[in-house]
Amino acid sequence: MIQPQIQQGLERLFINDGARVVLWHDAAQEFVASVGELSVDGVDILRLDEIGSLEAKIHIESGGKEQRYLVYAPFEEPAADNDWLLDIRLYGRSFRADSVSILFDELGLSSQALRTHLASRQKFLRAKDRVERLKKWVAAQDSESALDLKMLAVLTRAEQADSFSVLTKLYIALANESGSDLFQMTKQWQEIISLDLEQAFWDLMGRTFGYVQDAPSLMDLLLRLMVTDFSLSVRGALPQALKSFVLPEYSLAATAAVFMSQWRNNVTAAAAYDQLSRRAAGELKIADHLGSIDHGVLADAMTFEDIEKALFRDLRDRVVSESPDLKLAEIRELIQRRRDGHWTSPMRRGDGLNAFRIGYDAIEAAAGLLLLKAESSLSFAYSSAADAIRSYLDSLYRFDQLYRHFHEAADVVEMAGWDVLKSLQSRVEEAYSGWFIPHLANAWGSLFAGEQGLLRNWMAYGVQSQTQFYASHVAPVLEQSPRSKVYVLISDAFRYEAAEELTQELNGKYRVGATLTAQLGVLPSYTALGMAALLPHTQLAYKQSLDVLVDGRSSTGIEQRGKILADHGGVAIHASDLMAMNKDAGREFVKGRRVIYIYHNQVDAVGDSASTESKTFAAVRTAIRELTSLVRFIIDSLNGTTVLVTADHGFLYQDSALDAFDKSALDEKPAGTIKAKKRYLIGQALGEHPKAWCGNTRITAGMDPGMEFWVPKGANRFHFTGGARFTHGGAMPQEILVPVITVRELEGRAAERTAIRKVDVSLLGSTKKIVNNVQRFEFIQNDAVSERIHSRTLLISLRDGNELISNEVTLTFNSTSEKIDERKQTARITLQAGQYPKTGTYALVLIDADTKVEIDRVSFTIDLAISNDF
């Protein structure tokens, strides 16, 4: 019976290839009985076992050019000097029907020499599904090694038939199956051995990486690839114990480094890399060897996680030392280089919470805080309250902001189970709680005493009072037009340093302009009084219960505030209720209203509770995010054009536990006390106390009649009940300098100027020739990063067309410096070994890491012969 492959093979020769004569020698006489079953349109079958060769020759030569013939002979092809059909054989096509020949034709190969090689690969070729997958990759001109590579790709289920893809798949399988035994034989490797492709694989590794060993193994290859990659990244500065693992041929060693880089950058394979590199580091005792290497050469080394740990500790210790030569720019530069590396990539955690990356945030914040301390005067001395306030608003708020940034990051690292920031945390606490807060408290407290002090004259030049908020910020907008509308976002305990960050965030949005000012809050700085001061009013007063009356009406709770606002065409609503509305519902709610007060409570709700006060800084981050969303919703969905963001008061927070020295303990409350909290007492006829500032709300809140109060001097507390680390109510700048952010929707040219774009990046240098396997490229960030010009992360590589032929380096351009020299960065690109004709289309390609859009392609020629000559 004729097999379908034979019928199809003959049809392909006659119909597809247009052959006129096909000669089939069936020496094994397998098809003598069934050849008559063949039927190909327009083809005559001449059987040499029925007619002679001469008669067949006459048939063919007299049959005309359009007639086609299949010549079947159940014997071997005769010698040339005894072959009547020799001349016909020269222009005819040959056909074989043995299994190797069928596969040869099925694969579409052209080199007859491959028949012997196919015969040696019969174990692989027996499985039809393997053959079908192989056919997708086979090319007519394939060599023996090319065929073997493609068979290995089939067995490993590689995405591409190349050595990198095959090896990556083998190592993924090793990571998944080996457990703790790196020398275990995986199922894939067992199949490669059973199908006689083991030597083909090692030959491939020899050609690709120069790896040749008497007893090769995947584990041994892994160790050598990793040490070679490490060696190239540290420019050969290796301990003696590791040098024997470096692959010997330089250009192929460079290929090893390219492979390792591409493996690390492969999203689906990175987890296997992490797992195997950690085990390899253990085998090689990398952590022990790092002690003998100058860590200055490790900046670009990504091979082992132990490198990241060593550099992390070094940076931490440099900051902890608070040395006089501590340079924030250098620390930031090294941190950014590590952030762009494998072990800090957000891709390694689906939620982006990479402990290294966030730990570097903590180090950077701590370095900034300690340098700010070094730059500040050893004692803060101010001639007036206005000078003191301006100093805080201009620069000193950065202590609070950096302290918050540090603890935000340090808390995440601690939750990951790392103890590495403990020493740095102690240094930060010394600088902030032990130095900044006491110095600021002393300087600030000096402004309160005496007849000219703040307690007697609650005002400061250039800073408006919180009680004037409505008159100063809301009313002028409403007076512009009968259709004017103002949205007021009041976030409980949202202090100035957080508002500064929110302002930057808003100014990074299209069609939005935000400006930040401050107002002098009421004292005591607590919610009921601060909220009342923000409402439209002519008089504030206390009820006997200390509820605050606004023009004789209670201001307790959102319902009562809403009634007060209704007299001014306004309404009050909780932020969560507004955000729960869709656009149509939101527009209907604000329709006809001119003033919309939106009450937001995130920071105070979390901080003002002993059980949650440790999460205060996380609450600030949430508040910034929620307030940004609220502003965007108002502008984009409610057609708001003016939004004011402010607060009732700020807060004090320190992470370290307080002790008796932080307590202004009162022997007993004064007899007239009506309300007592950690940072204030309110009552009648309180008198004086040496541990407290004593004042009257008539002066500090414009109340008529007023009430007397005490607030502890400095940052102290009267008691620690109900939590002590988060507090407010007192007179420190963090509590009473209340932010006001004015946000406006911009139109026309003003809106055009707010268009957000990423920085532009240019390649420096005029040389466009590559003569070494390792090449350094220098780039310039054309613009400084600002609120409207954002940072850009680039993936930089060499490519042949679109094919990657080098490692891929990640660089983030985020410099805010106005100095061009401080905006330069260098990428170290390693070219894999190969043949690079001078006519090739090679280019340095820059791809935006976020959008994957190619932003630049610079043509290069490659001439490694110049390097190889030496």
mmCIF file with all atom_site columns, N, CA, C and O in Angstrom, residues 610-625:
data_model
loop_
_atom_site.group_PDB
_atom_site.id
_atom_site.type_symbol
_atom_site.label_atom_id
_atom_site.label_alt_id
_atom_site.label_comp_id
_atom_site.label_asym_id
_atom_site.label_entity_id
_atom_site.label_seq_id
_atom_site.pdbx_PDB_ins_code
_atom_site.Cartn_x
_atom_site.Cartn_y
_atom_site.Cartn_z
_atom_site.occupancy
_atom_site.B_iso_or_equiv
_atom_site.pdbx_formal_charge
_atom_site.auth_seq_id
_atom_site.auth_comp_id
_atom_site.auth_asym_id
_atom_site.auth_atom_id
_atom_site.pdbx_PDB_model_num
ATOM 1  N N  . ALA A 1 610 ? -4.522 55.020 69.694 1.00 0.00 ? 610 ALA A N  1
ATOM 2  C CA . ALA A 1 610 ? -3.344 54.293 70.164 1.00 0.00 ? 610 ALA A CA 1
ATOM 3  C C  . ALA A 1 610 ? -3.100 53.023 69.353 1.00 0.00 ? 610 ALA A C  1
ATOM 4  O O  . ALA A 1 610 ? -1.959 52.611 69.142 1.00 0.00 ? 610 ALA A O  1
ATOM 5  N N  . SER A 1 611 ? -4.162 52.398 68.862 1.00 0.00 ? 611 SER A N  1
ATOM 6  C CA . SER A 1 611 ? -4.019 51.122 68.152 1.00 0.00 ? 611 SER A CA 1
ATOM 7  C C  . SER A 1 611 ? -3.511 51.289 66.725 1.00 0.00 ? 611 SER A C  1
ATOM 8  O O  . SER A 1 611 ? -2.973 50.350 66.140 1.00 0.00 ? 611 SER A O  1
ATOM 9  N N  . THR A 1 612 ? -3.650 52.499 66.160 1.00 0.00 ? 612 THR A N  1
ATOM 10 C CA . THR A 1 612 ? -3.261 52.681 64.753 1.00 0.00 ? 612 THR A CA 1
ATOM 11 C C  . THR A 1 612 ? -2.276 53.825 64.533 1.00 0.00 ? 612 THR A C  1
ATOM 12 O O  . THR A 1 612 ? -1.882 54.089 63.395 1.00 0.00 ? 612 THR A O  1
ATOM 13 N N  . GLU A 1 613 ? -1.861 54.527 65.606 1.00 0.00 ? 613 GLU A N  1
ATOM 14 C CA . GLU A 1 613 ? -1.026 55.706 65.399 1.00 0.00 ? 613 GLU A CA 1
ATOM 15 C C  . GLU A 1 613 ? 0.309  55.382 64.714 1.00 0.00 ? 613 GLU A C  1
ATOM 16 O O  . GLU A 1 613 ? 0.881  56.243 64.052 1.00 0.00 ? 613 GLU A O  1
ATOM 17 N N  . SER A 1 614 ? 0.780  54.145 64.817 1.00 0.00 ? 614 SER A N  1
ATOM 18 C CA . SER A 1 614 ? 2.035  53.775 64.157 1.00 0.00 ? 614 SER A CA 1
ATOM 19 C C  . SER A 1 614 ? 1.909  53.796 62.632 1.00 0.00 ? 614 SER A C  1
ATOM 20 O O  . SER A 1 614 ? 2.911  53.783 61.918 1.00 0.00 ? 614 SER A O  1
ATOM 21 N N  . LYS A 1 615 ? 0.670  53.854 62.127 1.00 0.00 ? 615 LYS A N  1
ATOM 22 C CA . LYS A 1 615 ? 0.430  53.878 60.682 1.00 0.00 ? 615 LYS A CA 1
ATOM 23 C C  . LYS A 1 615 ? 0.158  55.288 60.171 1.00 0.00 ? 615 LYS A C  1
ATOM 24 O O  . LYS A 1 615 ? -0.367 55.477 59.067 1.00 0.00 ? 615 LYS A O  1
ATOM 25 N N  . THR A 1 616 ? 0.544  56.283 60.958 1.00 0.00 ? 616 THR A N  1
ATOM 26 C CA . THR A 1 616 ? 0.257  57.668 60.589 1.00 0.00 ? 616 THR A CA 1
ATOM 27 C C  . THR A 1 616 ? 0.829  58.035 59.229 1.00 0.00 ? 616 THR A C  1
ATOM 28 O O  . THR A 1 616 ? 0.144  58.644 58.392 1.00 0.00 ? 616 THR A O  1
ATOM 29 N N  . PHE A 1 617 ? 2.081  57.698 59.011 1.00 0.00 ? 617 PHE A N  1
ATOM 30 C CA . PHE A 1 617 ? 2.710  58.117 57.749 1.00 0.00 ? 617 PHE A CA 1
ATOM 31 C C  . PHE A 1 617 ? 2.116  57.388 56.548 1.00 0.00 ? 617 PHE A C  1
ATOM 32 O O  . PHE A 1 617 ? 2.028  57.949 55.451 1.00 0.00 ? 617 PHE A O  1
ATOM 33 N N  . ALA A 1 618 ? 1.706  56.151 56.735 1.00 0.00 ? 618 ALA A N  1
ATOM 34 C CA . ALA A 1 618 ? 1.006  55.454 55.651 1.00 0.00 ? 618 ALA A CA 1
ATOM 35 C C  . ALA A 1 618 ? -0.318 56.145 55.356 1.00 0.00 ? 618 ALA A C  1
ATOM 36 O O  . ALA A 1 618 ? -0.753 56.239 54.201 1.00 0.00 ? 618 ALA A O  1
ATOM 37 N N  . ALA A 1 619 ? -0.958 56.668 56.414 1.00 0.00 ? 619 ALA A N  1
ATOM 38 C CA . ALA A 1 619 ? -2.215 57.402 56.230 1.00 0.00 ? 619 ALA A CA 1
ATOM 39 C C  . ALA A 1 619 ? -1.995 58.699 55.469 1.00 0.00 ? 619 ALA A C  1
ATOM 40 O O  . ALA A 1 619 ? -2.833 59.110 54.661 1.00 0.00 ? 619 ALA A O  1
ATOM 41 N N  . VAL A 1 620 ? -0.858 59.352 55.703 1.00 0.00 ? 620 VAL A N  1
ATOM 42 C CA . VAL A 1 620 ? -0.541 60.571 54.948 1.00 0.00 ? 620 VAL A CA 1
ATOM 43 C C  . VAL A 1 620 ? -0.399 60.248 53.465 1.00 0.00 ? 620 VAL A C  1
ATOM 44 O O  . VAL A 1 620 ? -0.903 60.974 52.603 1.00 0.00 ? 620 VAL A O  1
ATOM 45 N N  . ARG A 1 621 ? 0.275  59.148 53.164 1.00 0.00 ? 621 ARG A N  1
ATOM 46 C CA . ARG A 1 621 ? 0.426  58.740 51.756 1.00 0.00 ? 621 ARG A CA 1
ATOM 47 C C  . ARG A 1 621 ? -0.947 58.472 51.131 1.00 0.00 ? 621 ARG A C  1
ATOM 48 O O  . ARG A 1 621 ? -1.212 58.901 49.999 1.00 0.00 ? 621 ARG A O  1
ATOM 49 N N  . THR A 1 622 ? -1.813 57.797 51.872 1.00 0.00 ? 622 THR A N  1
ATOM 50 C CA . THR A 1 622 ? -3.164 57.543 51.370 1.00 0.00 ? 622 THR A CA 1
ATOM 51 C C  . THR A 1 622 ? -3.911 58.849 51.157 1.00 0.00 ? 622 THR A C  1
ATOM 52 O O  . THR A 1 622 ? -4.624 59.023 50.162 1.00 0.00 ? 622 THR A O  1
ATOM 53 N N  . ALA A 1 623 ? -3.743 59.783 52.083 1.00 0.00 ? 623 ALA A N  1
ATOM 54 C CA . ALA A 1 623 ? -4.424 61.074 51.969 1.00 0.00 ? 623 ALA A CA 1
ATOM 55 C C  . ALA A 1 623 ? -3.977 61.821 50.712 1.00 0.00 ? 623 ALA A C  1
ATOM 56 O O  . ALA A 1 623 ? -4.808 62.395 49.992 1.00 0.00 ? 623 ALA A O  1
ATOM 57 N N  . ILE A 1 624 ? -2.692 61.843 50.440 1.00 0.00 ? 624 ILE A N  1
ATOM 58 C CA . ILE A 1 624 ? -2.179 62.511 49.230 1.00 0.00 ? 624 ILE A CA 1
ATOM 59 C C  . ILE A 1 624 ? -2.801 61.886 47.987 1.00 0.00 ? 624 ILE A C  1
ATOM 60 O O  . ILE A 1 624 ? -3.238 62.583 47.058 1.00 0.00 ? 624 ILE A O  1
ATOM 61 N N  . ARG A 1 625 ? -2.849 60.578 47.982 1.00 0.00 ? 625 ARG A N  1
ATOM 62 C CA . ARG A 1 625 ? -3.423 59.875 46.827 1.00 0.00 ? 625 ARG A CA 1
ATOM 63 C C  . ARG A 1 625 ? -4.918 60.180 46.685 1.00 0.00 ? 625 ARG A C  1
ATOM 64 O O  . ARG A 1 625 ? -5.403 60.456 45.573 1.00 0.00 ? 625 ARG A O  1
#
